[in-house]
Amino acid sequence: MDLTVTLKGQRRDLTLKNPVLTASGTFGSGLEFAPYGDLAALGGIVVKGLSLRPRQGNAQPRIVETTAGMLNAVGLQNDGVESFLAFKLPHLPWRETAIIANLYATSPEEFRELAARLNSEPGVAALEVNVSCPNVAAGGALFGQDPKLAAAVTRAVREGAPDKHVMVKLSPNVTDIALMARSVEDAGADSISCINTLLGMAVDLPRRRPALANIVGGLSG
Ligand SMILES: Cc1cc2nc3c(=O)[nH]c(=O)nc-3n(C[C@H](O)[C@H](O)[C@H](O)COP(=O)(O)O)c2cc1C
């Protein structure tokens, strides 16, 4: 059966062989899951957020289970884009399935630079722009909660990566998500992805302290 899906873009379409994608950050680089199934059977792999330079992420504890899902405040730990391109991407089945790079930066200029680095990479099918992470001090959800900033980031990525499908990942932590979607569409996004995590906090009652070192985190699941 043909399960092909095409996301029609303003500039670039993205064709997936089926509509099953992994959510960024829940599937590592993809390689960690290779022992458990055929990665090439997926419609695409959205990799863990990449930044220009390596990031250590937040202090521990940064994951906590709740009765209504899981809270995380990983803080976009990753080895940086160069390490991903050198050591991980070559081992992913990029000829058989779409590898979607999830991007994080702290300014539109940095987003442009990161996008430009990936524009000429044949193994990267599309860019997913994270303007919605609730767990970082700079950028993150701040970009995704302001339509002008989200548009500025989208324009920067569009300029940096004219040859890639640009998907913008929206935050649910806004009053009007449709306004955000229109704003990034007007700035050149090919598609949007919904949604990043919901801002939340869990309290360790015996200790009378927030359960996460970061105090707040993103609720998922
Ligand atoms: C541990 C963890 C790490 C995540 N890291 C990223 C990330 O690097 N970039 C991103 O855009 N979203 C990240 N997310 C958000 C997920 O991709 C997804 O949007 C979120 O979990 C909401 O979907 P769900 O409720 O179906 O899990 C992360 C989520 C979790 C649980």
mmCIF file of C-alpha atoms and ligand atoms in Angstrom:
data_model
loop_
_atom_site.group_PDB
_atom_site.id
_atom_site.type_symbol
_atom_site.label_atom_id
_atom_site.label_comp_id
_atom_site.label_asym_id
_atom_site.label_seq_id
_atom_site.Cartn_x
_atom_site.Cartn_y
_atom_site.Cartn_z
ATOM 1 C CA MET A 1 0.000 0.000 0.000
ATOM 2 C CA ASP A 2 1.312 3.463 -0.866
ATOM 3 C CA LEU A 3 1.432 5.592 2.296
ATOM 4 C CA THR A 4 3.412 8.441 0.761
ATOM 5 C CA VAL A 5 2.651 11.874 2.192
ATOM 6 C CA THR A 6 3.765 15.154 0.702
ATOM 7 C CA LEU A 7 3.919 18.259 2.866
ATOM 8 C CA LYS A 8 3.382 21.047 0.376
ATOM 9 C CA GLY A 9 5.739 23.919 1.068
ATOM 10 C CA GLN A 10 5.819 27.522 -0.059
ATOM 11 C CA ARG A 11 9.320 26.946 -1.373
ATOM 12 C CA ARG A 12 10.131 23.257 -0.891
ATOM 13 C CA ASP A 13 7.868 20.218 -0.595
ATOM 14 C CA LEU A 14 8.807 17.372 1.725
ATOM 15 C CA THR A 15 7.810 13.879 0.648
ATOM 16 C CA LEU A 16 7.752 11.142 3.276
ATOM 17 C CA LYS A 17 7.238 7.498 2.449
ATOM 18 C CA ASN A 18 4.711 7.243 5.274
ATOM 19 C CA PRO A 19 3.337 9.659 7.893
ATOM 20 C CA VAL A 20 5.275 8.254 10.875
ATOM 21 C CA LEU A 21 7.895 10.614 12.313
ATOM 22 C CA THR A 22 9.782 10.444 15.595
ATOM 23 C CA ALA A 23 9.463 13.464 17.913
ATOM 24 C CA SER A 24 12.715 15.346 18.397
ATOM 25 C CA GLY A 25 14.477 14.490 21.637
ATOM 26 C CA THR A 26 12.520 11.289 22.228
ATOM 27 C CA PHE A 27 14.580 9.221 19.760
ATOM 28 C CA GLY A 28 18.152 10.455 20.190
ATOM 29 C CA SER A 29 19.971 10.731 16.898
ATOM 30 C CA GLY A 30 18.069 7.658 15.763
ATOM 31 C CA LEU A 31 21.116 5.401 15.983
ATOM 32 C CA GLU A 32 20.357 4.491 19.606
ATOM 33 C CA PHE A 33 17.158 2.817 18.371
ATOM 34 C CA ALA A 34 18.670 0.852 15.494
ATOM 35 C CA PRO A 35 18.838 -2.371 17.582
ATOM 36 C CA TYR A 36 15.080 -2.269 18.128
ATOM 37 C CA GLY A 37 13.738 -2.002 14.596
ATOM 38 C CA ASP A 38 14.330 -0.968 11.030
ATOM 39 C CA LEU A 39 14.973 2.791 11.065
ATOM 40 C CA ALA A 40 14.469 2.912 7.308
ATOM 41 C CA ALA A 41 10.846 1.818 7.745
ATOM 42 C CA LEU A 42 10.006 5.168 9.350
ATOM 43 C CA GLY A 43 8.582 8.024 7.318
ATOM 44 C CA GLY A 44 11.309 10.166 8.804
ATOM 45 C CA ILE A 45 13.566 10.656 11.794
ATOM 46 C CA VAL A 46 13.510 14.004 13.562
ATOM 47 C CA VAL A 47 16.788 14.089 15.425
ATOM 48 C CA LYS A 48 17.515 15.579 18.847
ATOM 49 C CA GLY A 49 17.917 19.363 18.763
ATOM 50 C CA LEU A 50 21.215 20.527 17.255
ATOM 51 C CA SER A 51 23.062 23.702 18.123
ATOM 52 C CA LEU A 52 26.148 25.273 16.542
ATOM 53 C CA ARG A 53 28.290 24.370 19.517
ATOM 54 C CA PRO A 54 28.006 21.493 22.023
ATOM 55 C CA ARG A 55 25.674 22.061 24.978
ATOM 56 C CA GLN A 56 25.787 20.323 28.345
ATOM 57 C CA GLY A 57 22.140 20.836 29.138
ATOM 58 C CA ASN A 58 20.611 21.534 32.539
ATOM 59 C CA ALA A 59 21.540 20.254 35.988
ATOM 60 C CA GLN A 60 20.074 16.966 37.283
ATOM 61 C CA PRO A 61 17.400 15.934 38.036
ATOM 62 C CA ARG A 62 15.963 16.847 34.674
ATOM 63 C CA ILE A 63 13.330 14.168 34.086
ATOM 64 C CA VAL A 64 10.431 13.387 36.389
ATOM 65 C CA GLU A 65 7.377 11.218 35.927
ATOM 66 C CA THR A 66 4.026 12.706 36.877
ATOM 67 C CA THR A 67 0.541 11.217 37.053
ATOM 68 C CA ALA A 68 -0.268 13.021 33.809
ATOM 69 C CA GLY A 69 2.831 12.439 31.681
ATOM 70 C CA MET A 70 6.494 13.209 31.958
ATOM 71 C CA LEU A 71 8.237 16.474 32.745
ATOM 72 C CA ASN A 72 11.645 17.128 31.268
ATOM 73 C CA ALA A 73 14.116 19.945 31.444
ATOM 74 C CA VAL A 74 17.016 18.440 29.519
ATOM 75 C CA GLY A 75 18.077 21.846 28.236
ATOM 76 C CA LEU A 76 18.988 20.783 24.698
ATOM 77 C CA GLN A 77 22.097 18.767 25.530
ATOM 78 C CA ASN A 78 23.843 17.796 22.301
ATOM 79 C CA ASP A 79 27.325 17.419 20.815
ATOM 80 C CA GLY A 80 26.842 20.201 18.297
ATOM 81 C CA VAL A 81 26.082 20.179 14.611
ATOM 82 C CA GLU A 82 29.603 19.300 13.422
ATOM 83 C CA SER A 83 29.725 16.177 15.542
ATOM 84 C CA PHE A 84 26.285 15.139 14.264
ATOM 85 C CA LEU A 85 27.349 15.591 10.645
ATOM 86 C CA ALA A 86 30.664 13.788 11.097
ATOM 87 C CA PHE A 87 29.746 10.876 13.337
ATOM 88 C CA LYS A 88 25.985 10.280 13.258
ATOM 89 C CA LEU A 89 24.414 11.326 9.988
ATOM 90 C CA PRO A 90 26.651 9.066 7.855
ATOM 91 C CA HIS A 91 25.325 6.041 9.807
ATOM 92 C CA LEU A 92 21.650 6.982 9.517
ATOM 93 C CA PRO A 93 19.640 5.566 6.585
ATOM 94 C CA TRP A 94 19.304 8.978 4.921
ATOM 95 C CA ARG A 95 18.939 7.524 1.434
ATOM 96 C CA GLU A 96 15.927 5.454 2.533
ATOM 97 C CA THR A 97 14.120 7.827 4.879
ATOM 98 C CA ALA A 98 13.922 11.554 5.577
ATOM 99 C CA ILE A 99 16.318 12.833 8.224
ATOM 100 C CA ILE A 100 14.936 16.028 9.706
ATOM 101 C CA ALA A 101 17.382 18.204 11.638
ATOM 102 C CA ASN A 102 15.841 19.955 14.637
ATOM 103 C CA LEU A 103 17.557 23.301 15.239
ATOM 104 C CA TYR A 104 18.144 25.370 18.322
ATOM 105 C CA ALA A 105 19.947 28.703 18.546
ATOM 106 C CA THR A 106 19.817 31.790 20.723
ATOM 107 C CA SER A 107 19.481 34.472 18.051
ATOM 108 C CA PRO A 108 18.177 34.770 14.480
ATOM 109 C CA GLU A 109 21.782 35.245 13.271
ATOM 110 C CA GLU A 110 22.863 32.005 14.912
ATOM 111 C CA PHE A 111 19.828 30.229 13.429
ATOM 112 C CA ARG A 112 20.846 31.509 9.982
ATOM 113 C CA GLU A 113 24.399 30.195 10.434
ATOM 114 C CA LEU A 114 23.167 26.793 11.611
ATOM 115 C CA ALA A 115 20.691 26.541 8.729
ATOM 116 C CA ALA A 116 23.380 27.519 6.233
ATOM 117 C CA ARG A 117 25.647 24.790 7.577
ATOM 118 C CA LEU A 118 22.935 22.211 6.857
ATOM 119 C CA ASN A 119 21.678 23.596 3.543
ATOM 120 C CA SER A 120 24.204 21.747 1.412
ATOM 121 C CA GLU A 121 24.033 18.461 3.337
ATOM 122 C CA PRO A 122 22.379 15.879 1.070
ATOM 123 C CA GLY A 123 21.600 13.643 4.064
ATOM 124 C CA VAL A 124 19.330 16.250 5.650
ATOM 125 C CA ALA A 125 15.875 16.356 4.061
ATOM 126 C CA ALA A 126 14.358 19.162 6.093
ATOM 127 C CA LEU A 127 14.878 21.499 9.015
ATOM 128 C CA GLU A 128 12.602 21.661 12.019
ATOM 129 C CA VAL A 129 13.043 24.964 13.825
ATOM 130 C CA ASN A 130 12.619 24.768 17.569
ATOM 131 C CA VAL A 131 11.218 28.097 18.709
ATOM 132 C CA SER A 132 9.357 26.404 21.503
ATOM 133 C CA CYS A 133 11.661 24.782 24.047
ATOM 134 C CA PRO A 134 10.506 25.757 27.554
ATOM 135 C CA ASN A 135 13.739 24.540 29.192
ATOM 136 C CA VAL A 136 16.410 26.996 28.112
ATOM 137 C CA ALA A 137 17.264 30.425 29.450
ATOM 138 C CA ALA A 138 17.950 32.031 26.065
ATOM 139 C CA GLY A 139 15.780 31.763 22.964
ATOM 140 C CA GLY A 140 13.547 28.698 23.085
ATOM 141 C CA ALA A 141 9.934 29.384 23.904
ATOM 142 C CA LEU A 142 10.656 33.102 24.116
ATOM 143 C CA PHE A 143 10.951 33.081 20.311
ATOM 144 C CA GLY A 144 7.832 30.990 19.988
ATOM 145 C CA GLN A 145 5.721 33.224 22.181
ATOM 146 C CA ASP A 146 6.315 36.398 20.219
ATOM 147 C CA PRO A 147 5.026 36.446 16.621
ATOM 148 C CA LYS A 148 7.635 38.995 15.520
ATOM 149 C CA LEU A 149 10.560 37.042 16.978
ATOM 150 C CA ALA A 150 9.241 33.755 15.576
ATOM 151 C CA ALA A 151 8.985 35.416 12.166
ATOM 152 C CA ALA A 152 12.525 36.792 12.448
ATOM 153 C CA VAL A 153 13.880 33.320 13.251
ATOM 154 C CA THR A 154 11.896 31.784 10.386
ATOM 155 C CA ARG A 155 13.208 34.374 7.910
ATOM 156 C CA ALA A 156 16.766 33.770 9.110
ATOM 157 C CA VAL A 157 16.466 29.993 8.637
ATOM 158 C CA ARG A 158 14.769 30.493 5.259
ATOM 159 C CA GLU A 159 17.662 32.707 4.129
ATOM 160 C CA GLY A 160 20.285 30.335 5.484
ATOM 161 C CA ALA A 161 18.749 27.222 3.949
ATOM 162 C CA PRO A 162 17.008 28.162 0.681
ATOM 163 C CA ASP A 163 17.161 24.563 -0.560
ATOM 164 C CA LYS A 164 15.550 22.826 2.410
ATOM 165 C CA HIS A 165 11.970 22.340 3.539
ATOM 166 C CA VAL A 166 11.598 24.553 6.629
ATOM 167 C CA MET A 167 9.197 23.389 9.317
ATOM 168 C CA VAL A 168 8.627 25.531 12.401
ATOM 169 C CA LYS A 169 7.787 23.793 15.647
ATOM 170 C CA LEU A 170 5.259 25.754 17.633
ATOM 171 C CA SER A 171 4.800 26.153 21.353
ATOM 172 C CA PRO A 172 1.448 25.415 22.967
ATOM 173 C CA ASN A 173 2.350 27.934 25.689
ATOM 174 C CA VAL A 174 0.676 30.836 23.916
ATOM 175 C CA THR A 175 -2.733 32.466 23.933
ATOM 176 C CA ASP A 176 -3.311 32.142 20.190
ATOM 177 C CA ILE A 177 -1.318 29.458 18.372
ATOM 178 C CA ALA A 178 -3.008 30.300 15.051
ATOM 179 C CA LEU A 179 -1.477 33.774 15.218
ATOM 180 C CA MET A 180 1.965 32.190 15.636
ATOM 181 C CA ALA A 181 1.329 29.815 12.737
ATOM 182 C CA ARG A 182 0.291 32.667 10.423
ATOM 183 C CA SER A 183 3.273 34.706 11.466
ATOM 184 C CA VAL A 184 5.800 31.980 10.588
ATOM 185 C CA GLU A 185 3.898 31.167 7.390
ATOM 186 C CA ASP A 186 4.138 34.808 6.310
ATOM 187 C CA ALA A 187 7.873 34.675 7.089
ATOM 188 C CA GLY A 188 8.376 31.761 4.698
ATOM 189 C CA ALA A 189 7.841 28.549 6.687
ATOM 190 C CA ASP A 190 6.938 25.570 4.512
ATOM 191 C CA SER A 191 5.095 23.779 7.294
ATOM 192 C CA ILE A 192 4.511 23.828 11.032
ATOM 193 C CA SER A 193 4.809 21.041 13.565
ATOM 194 C CA CYS A 194 2.620 20.881 16.632
ATOM 195 C CA ILE A 195 3.372 20.844 19.468
ATOM 196 C CA ASN A 196 6.323 21.219 21.782
ATOM 197 C CA THR A 197 5.845 20.452 25.478
ATOM 198 C CA LEU A 198 3.522 22.263 27.862
ATOM 199 C CA LEU A 199 5.162 24.251 30.622
ATOM 200 C CA GLY A 200 4.717 22.558 33.984
ATOM 201 C CA MET A 201 6.142 21.971 37.446
ATOM 202 C CA ALA A 202 6.128 19.010 39.810
ATOM 203 C CA VAL A 203 6.670 19.353 43.545
ATOM 204 C CA ASP A 204 8.593 16.824 45.607
ATOM 205 C CA LEU A 205 6.273 17.036 48.614
ATOM 206 C CA PRO A 206 8.512 15.471 51.322
ATOM 207 C CA ARG A 207 11.359 17.800 50.339
ATOM 208 C CA ARG A 208 9.034 20.733 49.709
ATOM 209 C CA ARG A 209 11.047 21.526 46.605
ATOM 210 C CA PRO A 210 10.442 21.500 42.868
ATOM 211 C CA ALA A 211 11.240 17.993 41.573
ATOM 212 C CA LEU A 212 13.334 19.364 38.684
ATOM 213 C CA ALA A 213 16.596 21.237 39.262
ATOM 214 C CA ASN A 214 15.386 23.672 36.591
ATOM 215 C CA ILE A 215 12.207 24.173 38.694
ATOM 216 C CA VAL A 216 9.944 24.054 35.608
ATOM 217 C CA GLY A 217 9.976 21.709 32.634
ATOM 218 C CA GLY A 218 7.979 20.596 29.625
ATOM 219 C CA LEU A 219 5.103 18.136 30.026
ATOM 220 C CA SER A 220 4.889 15.492 27.328
ATOM 221 C CA GLY A 221 3.185 12.250 26.528
HETATM 222 C C1 LIG B 1 13.180 14.202 26.818
HETATM 223 C C2 LIG B 1 12.620 15.101 25.731
HETATM 224 C C3 LIG B 1 13.492 15.854 24.944
HETATM 225 C C4 LIG B 1 12.987 16.693 23.929
HETATM 226 N N1 LIG B 1 13.859 17.390 23.163
HETATM 227 C C5 LIG B 1 13.382 18.177 22.151
HETATM 228 C C6 LIG B 1 14.271 18.868 21.281
HETATM 229 O O1 LIG B 1 15.503 18.758 21.358
HETATM 230 N N2 LIG B 1 13.738 19.676 20.330
HETATM 231 C C7 LIG B 1 12.371 19.811 20.164
HETATM 232 O O2 LIG B 1 11.932 20.557 19.275
HETATM 233 N N3 LIG B 1 11.507 19.135 20.946
HETATM 234 C C8 LIG B 1 11.973 18.324 21.933
HETATM 235 N N4 LIG B 1 11.097 17.625 22.718
HETATM 236 C C9 LIG B 1 9.648 17.755 22.491
HETATM 237 C C10 LIG B 1 9.086 16.580 21.690
HETATM 238 O O3 LIG B 1 9.653 16.519 20.405
HETATM 239 C C11 LIG B 1 7.533 16.701 21.568
HETATM 240 O O4 LIG B 1 7.224 17.892 20.891
HETATM 241 C C12 LIG B 1 6.880 16.694 22.920
HETATM 242 O O5 LIG B 1 7.325 15.566 23.651
HETATM 243 C C13 LIG B 1 5.345 16.712 22.849
HETATM 244 O O6 LIG B 1 4.838 15.577 22.239
HETATM 245 P P1 LIG B 1 4.238 14.333 23.088
HETATM 246 O O7 LIG B 1 3.360 14.916 24.150
HETATM 247 O O8 LIG B 1 3.518 13.527 22.060
HETATM 248 O O9 LIG B 1 5.428 13.629 23.675
HETATM 249 C C14 LIG B 1 11.583 16.775 23.718
HETATM 250 C C15 LIG B 1 10.725 15.998 24.498
HETATM 251 C C16 LIG B 1 11.219 15.170 25.490
HETATM 252 C C17 LIG B 1 10.250 14.340 26.302
#
